[in-house]
Coordinates of C-alpha atoms in Angstrom, one line a residue:
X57 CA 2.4 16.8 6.5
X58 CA 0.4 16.7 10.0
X59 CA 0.1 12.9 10.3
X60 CA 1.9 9.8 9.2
X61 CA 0.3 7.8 6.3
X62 CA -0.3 3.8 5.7
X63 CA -1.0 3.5 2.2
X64 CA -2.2 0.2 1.1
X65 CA -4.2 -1.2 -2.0
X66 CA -7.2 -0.8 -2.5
X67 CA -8.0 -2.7 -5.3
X68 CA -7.3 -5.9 -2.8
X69 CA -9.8 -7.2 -0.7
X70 CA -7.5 -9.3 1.5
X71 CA -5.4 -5.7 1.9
X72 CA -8.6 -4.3 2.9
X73 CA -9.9 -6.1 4.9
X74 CA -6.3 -6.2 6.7
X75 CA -6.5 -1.9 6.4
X76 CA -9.9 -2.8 7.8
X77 CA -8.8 -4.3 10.8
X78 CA -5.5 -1.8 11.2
X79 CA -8.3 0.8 11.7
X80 CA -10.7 -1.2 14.0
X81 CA -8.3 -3.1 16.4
X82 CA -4.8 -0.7 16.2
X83 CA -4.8 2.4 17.9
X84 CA -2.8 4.4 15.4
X85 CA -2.4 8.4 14.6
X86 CA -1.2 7.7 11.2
X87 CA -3.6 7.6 8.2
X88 CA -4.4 4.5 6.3
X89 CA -6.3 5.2 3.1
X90 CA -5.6 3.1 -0.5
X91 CA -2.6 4.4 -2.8
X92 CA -5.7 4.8 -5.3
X93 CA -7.3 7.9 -3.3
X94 CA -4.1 9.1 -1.9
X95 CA -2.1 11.8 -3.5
X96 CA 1.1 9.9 -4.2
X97 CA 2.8 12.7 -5.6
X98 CA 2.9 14.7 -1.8
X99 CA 3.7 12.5 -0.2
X100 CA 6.6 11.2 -2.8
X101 CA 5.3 7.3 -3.5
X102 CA 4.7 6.1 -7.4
X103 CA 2.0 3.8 -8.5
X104 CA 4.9 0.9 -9.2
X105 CA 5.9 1.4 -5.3
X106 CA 2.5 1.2 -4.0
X107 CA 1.5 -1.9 -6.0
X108 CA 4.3 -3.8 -4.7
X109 CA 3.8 -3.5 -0.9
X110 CA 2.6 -1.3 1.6
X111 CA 4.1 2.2 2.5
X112 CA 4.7 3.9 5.0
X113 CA 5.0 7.8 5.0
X114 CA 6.1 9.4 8.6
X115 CA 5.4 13.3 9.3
X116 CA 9.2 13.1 10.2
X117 CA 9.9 12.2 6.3
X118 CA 10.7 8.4 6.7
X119 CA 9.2 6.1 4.5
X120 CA 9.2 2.6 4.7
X121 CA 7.8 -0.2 2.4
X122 CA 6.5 -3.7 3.4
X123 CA 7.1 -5.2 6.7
X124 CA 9.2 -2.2 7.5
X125 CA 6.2 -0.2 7.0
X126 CA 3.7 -2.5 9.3
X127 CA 6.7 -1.8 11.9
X128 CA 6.7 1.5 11.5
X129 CA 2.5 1.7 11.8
X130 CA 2.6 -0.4 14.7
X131 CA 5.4 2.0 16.3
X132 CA 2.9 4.1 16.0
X133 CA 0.0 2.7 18.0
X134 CA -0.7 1.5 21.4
X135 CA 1.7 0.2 24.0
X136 CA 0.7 -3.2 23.4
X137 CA 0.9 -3.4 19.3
X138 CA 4.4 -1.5 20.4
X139 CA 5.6 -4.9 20.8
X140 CA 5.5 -6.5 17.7
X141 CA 6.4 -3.4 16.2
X142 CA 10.4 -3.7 17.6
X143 CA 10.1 -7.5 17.1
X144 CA 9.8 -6.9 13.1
X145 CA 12.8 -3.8 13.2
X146 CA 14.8 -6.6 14.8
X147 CA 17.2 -7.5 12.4
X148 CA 16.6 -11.4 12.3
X149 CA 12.7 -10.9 12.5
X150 CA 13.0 -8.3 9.6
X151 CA 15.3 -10.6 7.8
X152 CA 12.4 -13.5 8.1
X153 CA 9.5 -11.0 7.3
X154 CA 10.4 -10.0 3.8
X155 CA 10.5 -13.2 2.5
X156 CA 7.0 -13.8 4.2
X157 CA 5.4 -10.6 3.2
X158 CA 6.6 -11.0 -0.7
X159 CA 4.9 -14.7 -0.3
X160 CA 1.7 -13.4 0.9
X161 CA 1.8 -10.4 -1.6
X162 CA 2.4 -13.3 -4.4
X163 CA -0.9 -15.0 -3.0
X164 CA -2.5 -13.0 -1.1
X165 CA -5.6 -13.7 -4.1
X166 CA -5.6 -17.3 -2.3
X167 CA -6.1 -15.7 1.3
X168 CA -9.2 -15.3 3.3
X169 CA -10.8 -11.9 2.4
X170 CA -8.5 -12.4 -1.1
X171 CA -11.0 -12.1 -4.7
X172 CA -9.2 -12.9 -8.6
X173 CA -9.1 -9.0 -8.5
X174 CA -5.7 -9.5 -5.6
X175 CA -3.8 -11.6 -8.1
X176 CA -4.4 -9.4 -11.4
X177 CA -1.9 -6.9 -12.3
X178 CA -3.2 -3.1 -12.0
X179 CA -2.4 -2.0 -15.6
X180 CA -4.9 -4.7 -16.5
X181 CA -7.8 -4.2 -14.0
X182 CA -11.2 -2.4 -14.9

């Protein structure tokens, strides 16, 4: 693999538009493309994996779902989103941002960008 790979969904408007900004405002090498165009089977990630949080697939092999993954993205980047990148591999930030990532992936149909299609399980979407 020649570049690291944020894979997010893209059935999700509120991920989206969050993938949306990732690749407007965050200088990253890494691609960030939806789990639904990517081939999950390179780079080692399952449908039930990608529809529970982000991932995170490095070119050095490490994968990383979640908050751990944003970390690992913004690791990636510029010196400035550098920062908040070690804040959330901290281990009392990372403790506090799984809790808050599993909230907003529980509602993240409720958040700004969000549609009904956020909140409706994949094996029952169109």
């Amino acid at each position: 693999m020649e570049r690291s790979t944020f894979v997010y969904d893209g059935d999700c408007a509120f991920c989206t538009r969050c993938a949306e900004f990732i690749e407007r405002r965050i200088p990253t090498s890494a691609r960030v493309l939806p789990w639904q165009f990517a081939d999950l089977a390179a780079l080692g990630l399952t449908e039930a994996e990608c529809e529970q949080a982000v991932q995170w697939v490095g070119v050095d092999g490490v994968r990383a779902a979640g908050p751990d993954a944003i970390a690992r993205l913004l690791g990636d980047s510029g010196p400035l989103w550098r920062i908040p990148g070690a804040i959330l591999r901290f281990p009392p930030a990372r403790a506090a941002a799984w809790p808050a990532y599993r909230w907003v992936a529980r509602n993240r149909h409720r958040l700004p960008g969000g549609t009904a299609a956020c909140a409706v399980p994949a094996a029952h979407r169109d």
